Amino acid sequence: TKNTINTYIIMKTYLATFNPKKNKGVFAISLVENPAMEGYFVALKEDKEIKLAEVDKEQRILMGLVLEPNKDVYRNQDGKEFFLRFNEETIKELSHNFFRLGNQSNSTIEHVNSNKINGVTFVESWIVENPEIDKSTNFGFSYPKGSWVATMKIDNDEVWNDYVKTGKVKGFSVDAMLS
């Protein structure tokens, strides 16, 4: 018989919290190739549609997941590995604060400040209340209650042609200051 050794690595899990008196919250939402929340707005493979949420190609509108509640998101900061988790209430507070502060046009490519992009803005945002009848289900998504979903309008030709149409970016990812 073979001896099997199971090795388990235990990583800390932190619950993200938001206090508008102490933290900025979500101050930008970036277009990225590999979103931490694993919510993609465009993913085509061998002529088979996996997920395509180009809401309107002529109007250049994308829909995608911003944050999902109770999902452990792997992080590695300076060699320290951990999981980060958001609850429903924090996600709702972050989404409201994002628009309250007028951050809907703050976007970058891959979180790089020198890649700040003009000509893109979030034009719609909501918290999923009922996953079975949520607007996002019309586009093939299935997000749990409490998820933050948003639509982005892209008027920037370079971003649309060089990043979205080529698949270099596939989803949204938040830039945030939290506790």
PDB file of C-alpha atoms in Angstrom:
ATOM      1  CA  THR A   1       0.000   0.000   0.000  1.00  0.00           C
ATOM      2  CA  LYS A   2       1.060   3.552  -0.654  1.00  0.00           C
ATOM      3  CA  ASN A   3       1.299   6.052   2.131  1.00  0.00           C
ATOM      4  CA  THR A   4      -0.545   9.257   1.392  1.00  0.00           C
ATOM      5  CA  ILE A   5       0.281  12.436   3.185  1.00  0.00           C
ATOM      6  CA  ASN A   6      -2.272  15.194   3.029  1.00  0.00           C
ATOM      7  CA  THR A   7      -0.887  18.664   3.466  1.00  0.00           C
ATOM      8  CA  TYR A   8      -3.173  21.535   4.310  1.00  0.00           C
ATOM      9  CA  ILE A   9      -2.133  25.125   4.158  1.00  0.00           C
ATOM     10  CA  ILE A  10      -4.183  27.393   6.329  1.00  0.00           C
ATOM     11  CA  MET A  11      -4.355  31.012   5.273  1.00  0.00           C
ATOM     12  CA  LYS A  12      -5.890  33.858   7.161  1.00  0.00           C
ATOM     13  CA  THR A  13      -9.161  35.257   5.870  1.00  0.00           C
ATOM     14  CA  TYR A  14      -9.927  38.925   6.413  1.00  0.00           C
ATOM     15  CA  LEU A  15     -13.375  40.472   6.213  1.00  0.00           C
ATOM     16  CA  ALA A  16     -13.128  43.778   4.371  1.00  0.00           C
ATOM     17  CA  THR A  17     -14.919  46.629   6.093  1.00  0.00           C
ATOM     18  CA  PHE A  18     -15.651  50.152   5.000  1.00  0.00           C
ATOM     19  CA  ASN A  19     -15.926  53.261   7.137  1.00  0.00           C
ATOM     20  CA  PRO A  20     -16.333  56.434   5.035  1.00  0.00           C
ATOM     21  CA  LYS A  21     -14.774  58.503   7.840  1.00  0.00           C
ATOM     22  CA  LYS A  22     -11.577  56.405   7.745  1.00  0.00           C
ATOM     23  CA  ASN A  23     -11.363  54.863   4.258  1.00  0.00           C
ATOM     24  CA  LYS A  24     -11.710  55.965   0.634  1.00  0.00           C
ATOM     25  CA  GLY A  25     -13.644  52.850  -0.319  1.00  0.00           C
ATOM     26  CA  VAL A  26     -13.667  51.962  -4.017  1.00  0.00           C
ATOM     27  CA  PHE A  27     -12.063  54.895  -5.821  1.00  0.00           C
ATOM     28  CA  ALA A  28     -11.661  53.250  -9.245  1.00  0.00           C
ATOM     29  CA  ILE A  29     -12.657  50.135 -11.147  1.00  0.00           C
ATOM     30  CA  SER A  30     -10.048  48.790 -13.526  1.00  0.00           C
ATOM     31  CA  LEU A  31     -10.337  46.746 -16.683  1.00  0.00           C
ATOM     32  CA  VAL A  32      -8.249  43.615 -16.163  1.00  0.00           C
ATOM     33  CA  GLU A  33      -7.429  40.346 -17.872  1.00  0.00           C
ATOM     34  CA  ASN A  34      -7.867  38.204 -14.746  1.00  0.00           C
ATOM     35  CA  PRO A  35     -10.468  39.656 -12.374  1.00  0.00           C
ATOM     36  CA  ALA A  36     -10.077  38.479  -8.773  1.00  0.00           C
ATOM     37  CA  MET A  37     -13.838  37.934  -8.522  1.00  0.00           C
ATOM     38  CA  GLU A  38     -13.642  35.674 -11.600  1.00  0.00           C
ATOM     39  CA  GLY A  39     -16.502  37.555 -13.240  1.00  0.00           C
ATOM     40  CA  TYR A  40     -15.814  38.022 -16.932  1.00  0.00           C
ATOM     41  CA  PHE A  41     -17.654  40.249 -19.369  1.00  0.00           C
ATOM     42  CA  VAL A  42     -16.140  38.853 -22.563  1.00  0.00           C
ATOM     43  CA  ALA A  43     -14.851  35.346 -23.098  1.00  0.00           C
ATOM     44  CA  LEU A  44     -15.110  33.693 -26.497  1.00  0.00           C
ATOM     45  CA  LYS A  45     -13.500  30.363 -27.272  1.00  0.00           C
ATOM     46  CA  GLU A  46     -13.434  28.504 -30.581  1.00  0.00           C
ATOM     47  CA  ASP A  47     -16.638  30.068 -31.920  1.00  0.00           C
ATOM     48  CA  LYS A  48     -18.474  28.910 -28.805  1.00  0.00           C
ATOM     49  CA  GLU A  49     -19.973  31.611 -26.656  1.00  0.00           C
ATOM     50  CA  ILE A  50     -19.054  31.145 -23.004  1.00  0.00           C
ATOM     51  CA  LYS A  51     -20.027  34.553 -21.659  1.00  0.00           C
ATOM     52  CA  LEU A  52     -20.632  37.569 -23.816  1.00  0.00           C
ATOM     53  CA  ALA A  53     -22.015  40.594 -22.123  1.00  0.00           C
ATOM     54  CA  GLU A  54     -21.359  43.223 -24.700  1.00  0.00           C
ATOM     55  CA  VAL A  55     -24.744  44.703 -23.990  1.00  0.00           C
ATOM     56  CA  ASP A  56     -24.689  46.699 -27.205  1.00  0.00           C
ATOM     57  CA  LYS A  57     -21.715  46.518 -29.578  1.00  0.00           C
ATOM     58  CA  GLU A  58     -22.674  49.719 -31.402  1.00  0.00           C
ATOM     59  CA  GLN A  59     -22.987  51.637 -28.156  1.00  0.00           C
ATOM     60  CA  ARG A  60     -19.907  49.909 -26.672  1.00  0.00           C
ATOM     61  CA  ILE A  61     -21.475  48.950 -23.371  1.00  0.00           C
ATOM     62  CA  LEU A  62     -20.066  46.191 -21.165  1.00  0.00           C
ATOM     63  CA  MET A  63     -21.662  44.519 -18.172  1.00  0.00           C
ATOM     64  CA  GLY A  64     -19.790  42.676 -15.470  1.00  0.00           C
ATOM     65  CA  LEU A  65     -19.372  41.664 -11.868  1.00  0.00           C
ATOM     66  CA  VAL A  66     -17.679  44.182  -9.579  1.00  0.00           C
ATOM     67  CA  LEU A  67     -17.878  42.396  -6.199  1.00  0.00           C
ATOM     68  CA  GLU A  68     -19.450  39.144  -5.012  1.00  0.00           C
ATOM     69  CA  PRO A  69     -20.361  38.604  -1.351  1.00  0.00           C
ATOM     70  CA  ASN A  70     -18.811  35.888   0.795  1.00  0.00           C
ATOM     71  CA  LYS A  71     -16.314  34.835  -1.872  1.00  0.00           C
ATOM     72  CA  ASP A  72     -12.770  34.221  -0.674  1.00  0.00           C
ATOM     73  CA  VAL A  73     -10.458  36.212  -2.927  1.00  0.00           C
ATOM     74  CA  TYR A  74      -6.812  35.130  -2.881  1.00  0.00           C
ATOM     75  CA  ARG A  75      -4.318  37.950  -2.303  1.00  0.00           C
ATOM     76  CA  ASN A  76      -0.536  38.015  -2.095  1.00  0.00           C
ATOM     77  CA  GLN A  77       0.933  41.276  -0.848  1.00  0.00           C
ATOM     78  CA  ASP A  78       4.682  41.358  -0.437  1.00  0.00           C
ATOM     79  CA  GLY A  79       4.809  37.574  -0.013  1.00  0.00           C
ATOM     80  CA  LYS A  80       2.022  37.452   2.564  1.00  0.00           C
ATOM     81  CA  GLU A  81      -0.798  35.250   1.354  1.00  0.00           C
ATOM     82  CA  PHE A  82      -4.360  35.596   2.583  1.00  0.00           C
ATOM     83  CA  PHE A  83      -7.992  35.628   1.544  1.00  0.00           C
ATOM     84  CA  LEU A  84     -10.148  38.733   1.471  1.00  0.00           C
ATOM     85  CA  ARG A  85     -13.924  38.505   1.798  1.00  0.00           C
ATOM     86  CA  PHE A  86     -16.695  41.094   1.390  1.00  0.00           C
ATOM     87  CA  ASN A  87     -20.129  40.778   2.972  1.00  0.00           C
ATOM     88  CA  GLU A  88     -23.366  42.027   1.379  1.00  0.00           C
ATOM     89  CA  GLU A  89     -23.660  45.161   3.514  1.00  0.00           C
ATOM     90  CA  THR A  90     -20.085  46.292   2.796  1.00  0.00           C
ATOM     91  CA  ILE A  91     -20.584  45.742  -0.937  1.00  0.00           C
ATOM     92  CA  LYS A  92     -23.745  47.850  -0.912  1.00  0.00           C
ATOM     93  CA  GLU A  93     -22.006  50.648   1.036  1.00  0.00           C
ATOM     94  CA  LEU A  94     -19.027  50.577  -1.354  1.00  0.00           C
ATOM     95  CA  SER A  95     -21.231  50.752  -4.468  1.00  0.00           C
ATOM     96  CA  HIS A  96     -23.213  53.719  -3.127  1.00  0.00           C
ATOM     97  CA  ASN A  97     -20.076  55.566  -2.009  1.00  0.00           C
ATOM     98  CA  PHE A  98     -18.369  54.971  -5.384  1.00  0.00           C
ATOM     99  CA  PHE A  99     -21.065  56.996  -7.165  1.00  0.00           C
ATOM    100  CA  ARG A 100     -21.617  59.470  -4.312  1.00  0.00           C
ATOM    101  CA  LEU A 101     -17.982  60.564  -4.681  1.00  0.00           C
ATOM    102  CA  GLY A 102     -18.235  60.775  -8.486  1.00  0.00           C
ATOM    103  CA  ASN A 103     -15.724  57.995  -9.202  1.00  0.00           C
ATOM    104  CA  GLN A 104     -17.628  56.447 -12.133  1.00  0.00           C
ATOM    105  CA  SER A 105     -15.063  57.696 -14.677  1.00  0.00           C
ATOM    106  CA  ASN A 106     -12.000  56.532 -12.712  1.00  0.00           C
ATOM    107  CA  SER A 107     -10.626  53.520 -14.531  1.00  0.00           C
ATOM    108  CA  THR A 108      -7.253  52.098 -15.471  1.00  0.00           C
ATOM    109  CA  ILE A 109      -5.937  49.115 -17.363  1.00  0.00           C
ATOM    110  CA  GLU A 110      -4.611  46.452 -14.948  1.00  0.00           C
ATOM    111  CA  HIS A 111      -4.583  48.828 -11.935  1.00  0.00           C
ATOM    112  CA  VAL A 112      -1.601  50.780 -13.320  1.00  0.00           C
ATOM    113  CA  ASN A 113      -1.947  54.509 -12.585  1.00  0.00           C
ATOM    114  CA  SER A 114      -0.021  55.424 -15.733  1.00  0.00           C
ATOM    115  CA  ASN A 115      -2.690  53.480 -17.638  1.00  0.00           C
ATOM    116  CA  LYS A 116      -5.528  55.762 -16.457  1.00  0.00           C
ATOM    117  CA  ILE A 117      -8.032  55.855 -19.275  1.00  0.00           C
ATOM    118  CA  ASN A 118     -10.334  58.577 -20.515  1.00  0.00           C
ATOM    119  CA  GLY A 119     -13.546  58.014 -22.412  1.00  0.00           C
ATOM    120  CA  VAL A 120     -14.939  55.283 -20.166  1.00  0.00           C
ATOM    121  CA  THR A 121     -17.595  55.623 -17.499  1.00  0.00           C
ATOM    122  CA  PHE A 122     -19.894  53.460 -15.456  1.00  0.00           C
ATOM    123  CA  VAL A 123     -23.448  54.329 -16.491  1.00  0.00           C
ATOM    124  CA  GLU A 124     -25.387  51.783 -14.474  1.00  0.00           C
ATOM    125  CA  SER A 125     -24.865  49.866 -11.258  1.00  0.00           C
ATOM    126  CA  TRP A 126     -27.004  47.694  -9.008  1.00  0.00           C
ATOM    127  CA  ILE A 127     -26.986  45.158  -6.220  1.00  0.00           C
ATOM    128  CA  VAL A 128     -28.498  41.787  -7.116  1.00  0.00           C
ATOM    129  CA  GLU A 129     -31.642  41.299  -5.028  1.00  0.00           C
ATOM    130  CA  ASN A 130     -33.068  38.183  -6.662  1.00  0.00           C
ATOM    131  CA  PRO A 131     -30.601  36.138  -8.750  1.00  0.00           C
ATOM    132  CA  GLU A 132     -33.385  34.383 -10.683  1.00  0.00           C
ATOM    133  CA  ILE A 133     -34.845  37.557 -12.175  1.00  0.00           C
ATOM    134  CA  ASP A 134     -31.898  39.940 -12.060  1.00  0.00           C
ATOM    135  CA  LYS A 135     -31.127  41.944 -15.206  1.00  0.00           C
ATOM    136  CA  SER A 136     -27.730  40.214 -15.458  1.00  0.00           C
ATOM    137  CA  THR A 137     -29.443  36.838 -16.023  1.00  0.00           C
ATOM    138  CA  ASN A 138     -30.669  38.179 -19.385  1.00  0.00           C
ATOM    139  CA  PHE A 139     -27.012  38.172 -20.443  1.00  0.00           C
ATOM    140  CA  GLY A 140     -26.164  34.682 -19.191  1.00  0.00           C
ATOM    141  CA  PHE A 141     -24.779  35.575 -15.772  1.00  0.00           C
ATOM    142  CA  SER A 142     -25.700  33.988 -12.470  1.00  0.00           C
ATOM    143  CA  TYR A 143     -24.563  36.071  -9.508  1.00  0.00           C
ATOM    144  CA  PRO A 144     -25.624  35.537  -5.892  1.00  0.00           C
ATOM    145  CA  LYS A 145     -27.788  37.950  -3.907  1.00  0.00           C
ATOM    146  CA  GLY A 146     -25.778  40.945  -2.763  1.00  0.00           C
ATOM    147  CA  SER A 147     -23.428  41.015  -5.784  1.00  0.00           C
ATOM    148  CA  TRP A 148     -22.494  44.386  -7.286  1.00  0.00           C
ATOM    149  CA  VAL A 149     -22.976  44.432 -11.068  1.00  0.00           C
ATOM    150  CA  ALA A 150     -22.251  47.410 -13.323  1.00  0.00           C
ATOM    151  CA  THR A 151     -22.301  48.517 -16.934  1.00  0.00           C
ATOM    152  CA  MET A 152     -19.537  50.578 -18.503  1.00  0.00           C
ATOM    153  CA  LYS A 153     -19.823  52.797 -21.580  1.00  0.00           C
ATOM    154  CA  ILE A 154     -16.639  52.929 -23.651  1.00  0.00           C
ATOM    155  CA  ASP A 155     -16.191  55.905 -25.988  1.00  0.00           C
ATOM    156  CA  ASN A 156     -12.404  55.480 -26.187  1.00  0.00           C
ATOM    157  CA  ASP A 157     -11.511  53.817 -29.537  1.00  0.00           C
ATOM    158  CA  GLU A 158      -8.135  52.552 -28.298  1.00  0.00           C
ATOM    159  CA  VAL A 159      -9.641  50.871 -25.224  1.00  0.00           C
ATOM    160  CA  TRP A 160     -12.447  49.314 -27.262  1.00  0.00           C
ATOM    161  CA  ASN A 161     -10.320  48.124 -30.196  1.00  0.00           C
ATOM    162  CA  ASP A 162      -7.017  47.259 -28.485  1.00  0.00           C
ATOM    163  CA  TYR A 163      -8.260  45.851 -25.176  1.00  0.00           C
ATOM    164  CA  VAL A 164     -11.933  44.821 -25.238  1.00  0.00           C
ATOM    165  CA  LYS A 165     -12.242  43.451 -28.790  1.00  0.00           C
ATOM    166  CA  THR A 166      -8.904  41.620 -28.544  1.00  0.00           C
ATOM    167  CA  GLY A 167      -9.781  40.049 -25.180  1.00  0.00           C
ATOM    168  CA  LYS A 168      -6.799  41.619 -23.380  1.00  0.00           C
ATOM    169  CA  VAL A 169      -9.268  42.641 -20.674  1.00  0.00           C
ATOM    170  CA  LYS A 170     -12.062  40.381 -19.543  1.00  0.00           C
ATOM    171  CA  GLY A 171     -13.516  41.850 -16.379  1.00  0.00           C
ATOM    172  CA  PHE A 172     -13.652  44.503 -13.690  1.00  0.00           C
ATOM    173  CA  SER A 173     -11.483  44.772 -10.585  1.00  0.00           C
ATOM    174  CA  VAL A 174     -11.756  47.321  -7.784  1.00  0.00           C
ATOM    175  CA  ASP A 175      -9.128  49.751  -6.589  1.00  0.00           C
ATOM    176  CA  ALA A 176     -10.017  50.361  -2.964  1.00  0.00           C
ATOM    177  CA  MET A 177      -8.827  51.550   0.426  1.00  0.00           C
ATOM    178  CA  LEU A 178     -10.530  49.475   3.136  1.00  0.00           C
ATOM    179  CA  SER A 179     -10.085  48.238   6.666  1.00  0.00           C
TER     180      SER A 179
END
